[in-house]
mmCIF file of C-alpha atoms in Angstrom:
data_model
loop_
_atom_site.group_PDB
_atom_site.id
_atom_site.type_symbol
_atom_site.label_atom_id
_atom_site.label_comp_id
_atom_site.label_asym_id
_atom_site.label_seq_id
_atom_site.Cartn_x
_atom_site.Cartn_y
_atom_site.Cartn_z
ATOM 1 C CA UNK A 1 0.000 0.000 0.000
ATOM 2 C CA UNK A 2 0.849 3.649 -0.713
ATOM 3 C CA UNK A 3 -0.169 4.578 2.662
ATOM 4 C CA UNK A 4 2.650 2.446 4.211
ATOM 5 C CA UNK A 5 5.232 3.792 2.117
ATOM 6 C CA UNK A 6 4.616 7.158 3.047
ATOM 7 C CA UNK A 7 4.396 6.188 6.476
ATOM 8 C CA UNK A 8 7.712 4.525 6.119
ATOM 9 C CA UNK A 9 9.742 7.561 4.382
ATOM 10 C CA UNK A 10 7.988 9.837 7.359
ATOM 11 C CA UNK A 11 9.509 8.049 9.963
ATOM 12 C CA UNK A 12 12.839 7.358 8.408
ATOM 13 C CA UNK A 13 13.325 10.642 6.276
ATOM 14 C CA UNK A 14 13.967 10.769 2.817
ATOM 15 C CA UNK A 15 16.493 11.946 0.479
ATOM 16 C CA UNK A 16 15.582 14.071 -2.792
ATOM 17 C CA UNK A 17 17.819 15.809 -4.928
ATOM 18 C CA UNK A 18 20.332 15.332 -2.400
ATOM 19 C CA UNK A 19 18.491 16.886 0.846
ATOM 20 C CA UNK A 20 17.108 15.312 3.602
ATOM 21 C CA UNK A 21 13.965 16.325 4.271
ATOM 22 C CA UNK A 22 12.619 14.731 8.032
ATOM 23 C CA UNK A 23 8.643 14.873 8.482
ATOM 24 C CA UNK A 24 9.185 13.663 12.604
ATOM 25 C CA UNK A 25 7.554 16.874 13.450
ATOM 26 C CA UNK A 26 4.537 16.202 12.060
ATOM 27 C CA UNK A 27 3.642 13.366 14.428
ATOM 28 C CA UNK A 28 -0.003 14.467 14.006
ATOM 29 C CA UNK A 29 0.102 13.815 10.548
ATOM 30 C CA UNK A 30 1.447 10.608 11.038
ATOM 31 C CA UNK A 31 -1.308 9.590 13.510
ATOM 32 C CA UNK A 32 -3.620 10.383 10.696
ATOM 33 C CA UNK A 33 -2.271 8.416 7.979
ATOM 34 C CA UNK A 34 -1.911 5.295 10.496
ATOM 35 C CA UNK A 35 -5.952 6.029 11.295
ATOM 36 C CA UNK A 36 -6.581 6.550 8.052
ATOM 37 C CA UNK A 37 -7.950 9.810 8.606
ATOM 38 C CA UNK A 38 -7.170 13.183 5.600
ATOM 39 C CA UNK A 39 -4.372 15.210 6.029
ATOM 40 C CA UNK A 40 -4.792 19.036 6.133
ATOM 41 C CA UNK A 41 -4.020 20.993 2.813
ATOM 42 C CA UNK A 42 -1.135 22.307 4.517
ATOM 43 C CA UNK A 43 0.707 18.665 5.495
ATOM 44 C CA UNK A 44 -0.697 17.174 1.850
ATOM 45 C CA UNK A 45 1.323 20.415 -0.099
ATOM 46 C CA UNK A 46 4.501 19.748 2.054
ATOM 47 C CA UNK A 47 4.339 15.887 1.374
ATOM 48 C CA UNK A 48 3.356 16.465 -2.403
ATOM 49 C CA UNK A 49 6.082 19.365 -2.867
ATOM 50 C CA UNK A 50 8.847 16.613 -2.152
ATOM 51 C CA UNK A 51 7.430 13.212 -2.751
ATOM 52 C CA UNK A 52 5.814 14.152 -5.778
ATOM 53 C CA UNK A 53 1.970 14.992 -6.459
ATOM 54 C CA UNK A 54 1.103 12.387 -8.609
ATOM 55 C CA UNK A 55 2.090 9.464 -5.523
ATOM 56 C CA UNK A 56 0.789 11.377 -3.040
ATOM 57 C CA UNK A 57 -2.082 12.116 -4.949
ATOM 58 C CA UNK A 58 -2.536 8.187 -5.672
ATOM 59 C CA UNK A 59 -2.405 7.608 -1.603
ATOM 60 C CA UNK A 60 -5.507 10.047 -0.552
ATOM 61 C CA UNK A 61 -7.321 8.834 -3.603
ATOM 62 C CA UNK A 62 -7.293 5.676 -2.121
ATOM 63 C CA UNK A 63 -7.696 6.587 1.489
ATOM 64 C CA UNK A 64 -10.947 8.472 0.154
ATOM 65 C CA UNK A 65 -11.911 4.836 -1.230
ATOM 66 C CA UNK A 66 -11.021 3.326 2.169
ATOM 67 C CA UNK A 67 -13.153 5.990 4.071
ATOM 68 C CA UNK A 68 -16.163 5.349 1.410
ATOM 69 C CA UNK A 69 -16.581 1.774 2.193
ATOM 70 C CA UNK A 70 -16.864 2.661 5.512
ATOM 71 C CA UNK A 71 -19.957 4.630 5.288
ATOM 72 C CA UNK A 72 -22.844 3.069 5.823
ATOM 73 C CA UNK A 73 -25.678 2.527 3.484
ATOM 74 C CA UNK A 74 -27.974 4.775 5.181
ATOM 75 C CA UNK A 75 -25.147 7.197 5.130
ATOM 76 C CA UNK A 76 -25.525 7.088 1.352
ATOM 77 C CA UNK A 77 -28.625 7.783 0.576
ATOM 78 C CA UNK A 78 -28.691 10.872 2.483
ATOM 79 C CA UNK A 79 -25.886 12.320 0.727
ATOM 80 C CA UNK A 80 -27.245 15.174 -1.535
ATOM 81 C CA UNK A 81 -26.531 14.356 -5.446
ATOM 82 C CA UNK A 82 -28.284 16.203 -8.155
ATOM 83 C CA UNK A 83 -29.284 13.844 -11.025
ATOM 84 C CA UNK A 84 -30.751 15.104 -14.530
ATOM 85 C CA UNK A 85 -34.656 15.556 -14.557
ATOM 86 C CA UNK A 86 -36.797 14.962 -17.196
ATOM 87 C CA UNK A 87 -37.748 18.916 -16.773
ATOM 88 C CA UNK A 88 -34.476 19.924 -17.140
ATOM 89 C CA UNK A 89 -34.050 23.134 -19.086
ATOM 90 C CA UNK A 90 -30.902 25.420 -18.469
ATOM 91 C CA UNK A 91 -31.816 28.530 -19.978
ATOM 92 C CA UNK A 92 -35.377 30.438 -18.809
ATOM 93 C CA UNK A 93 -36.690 33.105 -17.960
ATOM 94 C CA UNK A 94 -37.645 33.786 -14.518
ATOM 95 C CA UNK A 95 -41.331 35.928 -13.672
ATOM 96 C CA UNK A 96 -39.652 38.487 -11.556
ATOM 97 C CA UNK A 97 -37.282 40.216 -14.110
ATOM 98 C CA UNK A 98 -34.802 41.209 -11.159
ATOM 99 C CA UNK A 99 -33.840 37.466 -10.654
ATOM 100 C CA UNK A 100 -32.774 37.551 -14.786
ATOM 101 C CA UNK A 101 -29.513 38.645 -16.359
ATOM 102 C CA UNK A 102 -29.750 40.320 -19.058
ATOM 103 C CA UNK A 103 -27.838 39.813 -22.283
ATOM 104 C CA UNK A 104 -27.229 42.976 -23.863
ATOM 105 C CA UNK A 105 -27.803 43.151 -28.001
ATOM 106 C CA UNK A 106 -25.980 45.747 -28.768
ATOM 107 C CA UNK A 107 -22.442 44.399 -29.926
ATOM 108 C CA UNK A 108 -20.403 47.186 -28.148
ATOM 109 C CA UNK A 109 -22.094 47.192 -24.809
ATOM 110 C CA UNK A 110 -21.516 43.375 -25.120
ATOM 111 C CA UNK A 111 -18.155 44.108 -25.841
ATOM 112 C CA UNK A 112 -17.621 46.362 -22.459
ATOM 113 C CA UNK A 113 -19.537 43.912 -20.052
ATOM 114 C CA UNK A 114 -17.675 40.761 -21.475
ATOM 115 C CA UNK A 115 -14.376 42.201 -21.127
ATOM 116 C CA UNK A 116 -15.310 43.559 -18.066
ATOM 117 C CA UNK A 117 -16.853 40.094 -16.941
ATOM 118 C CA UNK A 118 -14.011 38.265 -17.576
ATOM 119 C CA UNK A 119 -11.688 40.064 -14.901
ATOM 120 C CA UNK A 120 -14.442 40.174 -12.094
ATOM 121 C CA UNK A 121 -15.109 36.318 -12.621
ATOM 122 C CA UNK A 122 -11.220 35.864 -12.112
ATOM 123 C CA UNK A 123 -11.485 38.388 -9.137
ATOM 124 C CA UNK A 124 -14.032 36.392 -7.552
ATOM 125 C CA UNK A 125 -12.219 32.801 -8.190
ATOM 126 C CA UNK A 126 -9.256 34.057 -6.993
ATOM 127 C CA UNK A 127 -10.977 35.679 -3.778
ATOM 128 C CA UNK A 128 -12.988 32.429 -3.575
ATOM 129 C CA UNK A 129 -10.111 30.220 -3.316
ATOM 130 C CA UNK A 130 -8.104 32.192 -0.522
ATOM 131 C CA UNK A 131 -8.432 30.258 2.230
ATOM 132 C CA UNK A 132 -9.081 26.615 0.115
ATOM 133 C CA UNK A 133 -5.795 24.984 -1.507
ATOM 134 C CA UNK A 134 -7.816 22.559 -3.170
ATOM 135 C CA UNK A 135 -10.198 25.308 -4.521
ATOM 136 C CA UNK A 136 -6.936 26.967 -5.818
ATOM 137 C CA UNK A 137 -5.767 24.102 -7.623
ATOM 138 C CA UNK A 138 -8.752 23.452 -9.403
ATOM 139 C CA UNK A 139 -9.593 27.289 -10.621
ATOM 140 C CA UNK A 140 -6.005 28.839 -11.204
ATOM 141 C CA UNK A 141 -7.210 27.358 -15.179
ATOM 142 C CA UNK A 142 -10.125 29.394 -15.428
ATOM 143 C CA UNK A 143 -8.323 32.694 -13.267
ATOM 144 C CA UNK A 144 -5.536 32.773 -15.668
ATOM 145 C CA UNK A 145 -7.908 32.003 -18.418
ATOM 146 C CA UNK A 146 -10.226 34.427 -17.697
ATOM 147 C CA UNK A 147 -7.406 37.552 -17.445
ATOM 148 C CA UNK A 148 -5.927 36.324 -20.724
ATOM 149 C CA UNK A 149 -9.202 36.888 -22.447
ATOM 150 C CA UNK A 150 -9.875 40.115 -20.298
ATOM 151 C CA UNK A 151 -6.524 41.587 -21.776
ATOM 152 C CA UNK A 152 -7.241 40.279 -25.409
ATOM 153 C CA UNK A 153 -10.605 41.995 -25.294
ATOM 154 C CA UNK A 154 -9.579 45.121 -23.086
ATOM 155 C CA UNK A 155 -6.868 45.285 -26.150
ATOM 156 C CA UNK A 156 -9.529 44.791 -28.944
ATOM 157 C CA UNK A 157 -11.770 47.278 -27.813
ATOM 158 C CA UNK A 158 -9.672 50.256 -27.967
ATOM 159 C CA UNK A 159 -8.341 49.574 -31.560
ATOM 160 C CA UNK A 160 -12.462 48.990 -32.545
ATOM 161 C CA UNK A 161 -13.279 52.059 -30.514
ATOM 162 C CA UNK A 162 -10.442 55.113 -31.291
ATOM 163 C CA UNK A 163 -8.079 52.959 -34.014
ATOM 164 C CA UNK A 164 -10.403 54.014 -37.323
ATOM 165 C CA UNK A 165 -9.562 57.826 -36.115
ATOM 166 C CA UNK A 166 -6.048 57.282 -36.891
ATOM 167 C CA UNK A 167 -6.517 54.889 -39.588
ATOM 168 C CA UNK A 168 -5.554 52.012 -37.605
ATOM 169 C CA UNK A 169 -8.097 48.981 -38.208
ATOM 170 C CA UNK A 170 -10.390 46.760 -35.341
ATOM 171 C CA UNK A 171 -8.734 43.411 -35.241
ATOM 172 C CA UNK A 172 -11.339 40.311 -34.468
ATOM 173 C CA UNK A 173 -9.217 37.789 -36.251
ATOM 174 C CA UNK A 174 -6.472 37.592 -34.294
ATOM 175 C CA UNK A 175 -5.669 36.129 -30.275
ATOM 176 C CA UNK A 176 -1.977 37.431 -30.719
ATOM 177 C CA UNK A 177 -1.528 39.163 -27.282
ATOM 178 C CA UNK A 178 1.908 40.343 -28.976
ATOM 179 C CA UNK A 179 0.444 41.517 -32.190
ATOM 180 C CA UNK A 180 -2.428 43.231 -30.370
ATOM 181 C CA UNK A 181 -0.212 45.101 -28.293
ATOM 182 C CA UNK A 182 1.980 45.855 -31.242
ATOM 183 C CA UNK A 183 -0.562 47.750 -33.030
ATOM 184 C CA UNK A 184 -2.403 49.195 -29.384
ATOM 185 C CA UNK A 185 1.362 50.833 -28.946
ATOM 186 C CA UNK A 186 0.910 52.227 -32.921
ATOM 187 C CA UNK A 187 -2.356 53.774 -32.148
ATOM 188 C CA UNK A 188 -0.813 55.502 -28.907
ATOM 189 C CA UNK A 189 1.312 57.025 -31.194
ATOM 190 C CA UNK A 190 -0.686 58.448 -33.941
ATOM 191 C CA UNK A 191 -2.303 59.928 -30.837
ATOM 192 C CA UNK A 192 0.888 61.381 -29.533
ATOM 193 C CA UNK A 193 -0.140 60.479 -26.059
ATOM 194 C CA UNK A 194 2.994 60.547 -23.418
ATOM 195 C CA UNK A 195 3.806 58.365 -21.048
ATOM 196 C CA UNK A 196 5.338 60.455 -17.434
ATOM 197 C CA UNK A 197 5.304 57.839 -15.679
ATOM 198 C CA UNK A 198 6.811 55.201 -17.860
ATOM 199 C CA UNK A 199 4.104 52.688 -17.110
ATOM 200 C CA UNK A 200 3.527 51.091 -21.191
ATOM 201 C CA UNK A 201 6.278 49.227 -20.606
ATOM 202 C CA UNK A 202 5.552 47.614 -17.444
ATOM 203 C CA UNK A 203 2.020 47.155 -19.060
ATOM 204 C CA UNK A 204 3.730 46.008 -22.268
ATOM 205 C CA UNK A 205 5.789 43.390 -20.090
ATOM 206 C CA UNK A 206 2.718 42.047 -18.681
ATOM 207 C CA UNK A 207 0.682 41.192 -21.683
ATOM 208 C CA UNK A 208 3.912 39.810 -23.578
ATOM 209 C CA UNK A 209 4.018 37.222 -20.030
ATOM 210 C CA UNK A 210 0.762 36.199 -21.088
ATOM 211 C CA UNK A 211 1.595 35.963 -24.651
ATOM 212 C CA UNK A 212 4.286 33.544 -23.474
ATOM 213 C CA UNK A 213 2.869 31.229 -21.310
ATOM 214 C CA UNK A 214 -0.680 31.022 -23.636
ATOM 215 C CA UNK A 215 -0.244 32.151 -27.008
ATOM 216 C CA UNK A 216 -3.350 31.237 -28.889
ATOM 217 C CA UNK A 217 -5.773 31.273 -25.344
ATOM 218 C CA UNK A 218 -5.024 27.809 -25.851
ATOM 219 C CA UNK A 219 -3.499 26.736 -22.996
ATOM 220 C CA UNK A 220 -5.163 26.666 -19.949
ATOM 221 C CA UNK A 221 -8.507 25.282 -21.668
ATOM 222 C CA UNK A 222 -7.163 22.021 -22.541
ATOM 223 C CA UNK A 223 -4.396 19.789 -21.438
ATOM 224 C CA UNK A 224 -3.064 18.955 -24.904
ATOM 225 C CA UNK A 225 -3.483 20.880 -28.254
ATOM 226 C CA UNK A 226 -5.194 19.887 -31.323
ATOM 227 C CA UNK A 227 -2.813 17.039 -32.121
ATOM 228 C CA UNK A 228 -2.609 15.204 -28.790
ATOM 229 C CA UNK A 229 0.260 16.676 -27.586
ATOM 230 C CA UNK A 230 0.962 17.957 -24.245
ATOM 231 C CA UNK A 231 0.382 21.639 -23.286
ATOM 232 C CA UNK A 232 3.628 22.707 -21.334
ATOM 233 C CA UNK A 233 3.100 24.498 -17.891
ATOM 234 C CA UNK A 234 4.937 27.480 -17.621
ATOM 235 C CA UNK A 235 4.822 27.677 -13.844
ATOM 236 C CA UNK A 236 4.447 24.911 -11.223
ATOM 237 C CA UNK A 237 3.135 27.517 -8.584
ATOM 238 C CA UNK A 238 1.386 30.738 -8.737
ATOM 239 C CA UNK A 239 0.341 33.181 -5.938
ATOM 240 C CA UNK A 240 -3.470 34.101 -6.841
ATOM 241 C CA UNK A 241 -3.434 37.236 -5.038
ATOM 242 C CA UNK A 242 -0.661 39.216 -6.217
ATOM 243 C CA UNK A 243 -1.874 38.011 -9.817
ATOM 244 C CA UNK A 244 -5.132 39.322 -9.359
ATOM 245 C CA UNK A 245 -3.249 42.664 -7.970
ATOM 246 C CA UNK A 246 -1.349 43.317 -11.113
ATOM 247 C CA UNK A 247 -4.634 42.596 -12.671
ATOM 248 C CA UNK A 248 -6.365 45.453 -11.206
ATOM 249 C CA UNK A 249 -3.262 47.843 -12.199
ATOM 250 C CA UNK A 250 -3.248 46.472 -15.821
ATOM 251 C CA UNK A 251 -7.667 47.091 -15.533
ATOM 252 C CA UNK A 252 -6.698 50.634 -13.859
ATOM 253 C CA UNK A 253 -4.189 51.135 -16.956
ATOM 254 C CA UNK A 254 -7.229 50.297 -20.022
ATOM 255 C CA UNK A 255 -9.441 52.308 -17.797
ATOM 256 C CA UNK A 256 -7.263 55.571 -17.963
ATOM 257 C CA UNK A 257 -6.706 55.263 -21.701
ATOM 258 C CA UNK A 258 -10.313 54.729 -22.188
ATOM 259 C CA UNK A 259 -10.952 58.495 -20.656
ATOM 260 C CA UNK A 260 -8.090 59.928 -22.442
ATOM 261 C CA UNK A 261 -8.469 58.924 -25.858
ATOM 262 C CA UNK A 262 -12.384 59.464 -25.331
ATOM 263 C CA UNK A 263 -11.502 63.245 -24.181
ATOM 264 C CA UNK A 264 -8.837 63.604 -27.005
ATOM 265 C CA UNK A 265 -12.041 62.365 -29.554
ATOM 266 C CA UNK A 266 -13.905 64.820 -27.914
ATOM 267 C CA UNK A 267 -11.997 68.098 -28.090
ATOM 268 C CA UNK A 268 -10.888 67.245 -31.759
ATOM 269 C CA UNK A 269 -13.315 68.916 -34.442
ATOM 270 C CA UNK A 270 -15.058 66.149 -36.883
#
């Protein structure tokens, strides 16, 4: 069994990558492998960091089988599962108008509220999953996601919006982050809009990092692309928080050209 030869390398230490790493002080840990009984998320990331996820991650899956036989039938059938009905229909309309969301038709004010939309769902994942490791580990594909596509549509609406005014087209076709920014940058220019505080750059740096890691919004929807192959993971571990953070100062960034360029198309005759 797994569970033995974890308990075995805890009380012996191991050796990885030639350092020792002794789990004595965590007898309480111990006591709950030998009881069968889950580990906190705290204990399971230190064993997983250094024993490797996939073996630890084999050990609680079967420690979760252990603990289901244990329950007893009657246990069972009061567990809460929802099950298709034959009634089933996901999208209605509810009587009171206040319970609905409403789906804008107008292409631009869809435009603004999905771009929009896609930050404050990966604000609210990332806030969700503060306090939950497992939470975390599940929705960083979806947060990162989400604030690719925010940038690639924060990006796309200024060019639709004030690129025809200095002859610079929309661009739909493309998910380049690198190309969008290119020609964002080109627009800035025809507008001859400075930069005091030096802050394109940074931005600039930013939305190339994303064009790294995912370049065709790609990666962090699937594990493999088209052709079977594996996606590679640019990082191992990611701190939600201060990614969400930057977030907000690249959001604070589209917002101030937004009432710039808009007051520039303003003051300048037709």
């Amino acid at each position: 069994m797994i569970r033995h030869t974890i308990q075995a390398w805890m009380r012996s230490g191991v050796t990885e990558n030639g350092l020792e790493f002794n789990y004595r002080p965590l007898p309480a840990f111990r006591e709950d492998v030998d009881r069968g009984a889950a580990a906190s998320p705290n204990q399971t990331f230190v064993l997983a960091k250094h024993f490797g996820i996939a073996r630890v991650a084999h050990y609680f899956r079967e420690t979760e089988i252990d603990m289901a036989k244990r329950k007893s039938f009657e246990d069972i059938l009061k567990t809460e599962f929802r099950w298709p009905a034959q009634d089933d229909k996901p999208f209605i309309v509810a009587d009171d108008p206040f319970e609905n969301a409403n789906i804008a038709e107008d292409e631009f004010t869809r435009l603004v509220l999905m771009k929009d939309g896609y930050k404050t769902a990966a604000d609210l994942m990332v806030k969700s999953s503060a306090s939950d490791r497992q939470s975390r580990d599940t929705l960083v594909f979806p947060i990162i996601f989400n604030y690719r596509q925010f940038l690639e549509l924060s990006l796309k609406y200024q060019l639709a919006t004030f690129g025809p005014k200095v002859g610079i087209e929309p661009n739909w076709k493309s998910h380049d982050l690198a190309k969008l920014w290119a020609e964002f940058l080109a627009m800035l220019e025809h507008y001859g809009t400075e930069d005091p505080d030096e802050v394109d750059p940074v931005v600039g740096a930013i939305v190339l990092e994303f064009a790294k890691i995912d370049p065709g919004s790609y990666s962090y929807r699937y594990p493999v692309d088209r052709q079977g192959n594996p996606v590679p993971v640019s990082y191992s571990d990611l701190h939600l928080p201060t990614l969400a953070d930057v977030m907000n100062g690249v959001g604070g960034y589209f917002t101030g050209c937004d009432g710039y360029l808009s007051s520039l198309l303003s003051a300048s005759p037709e």
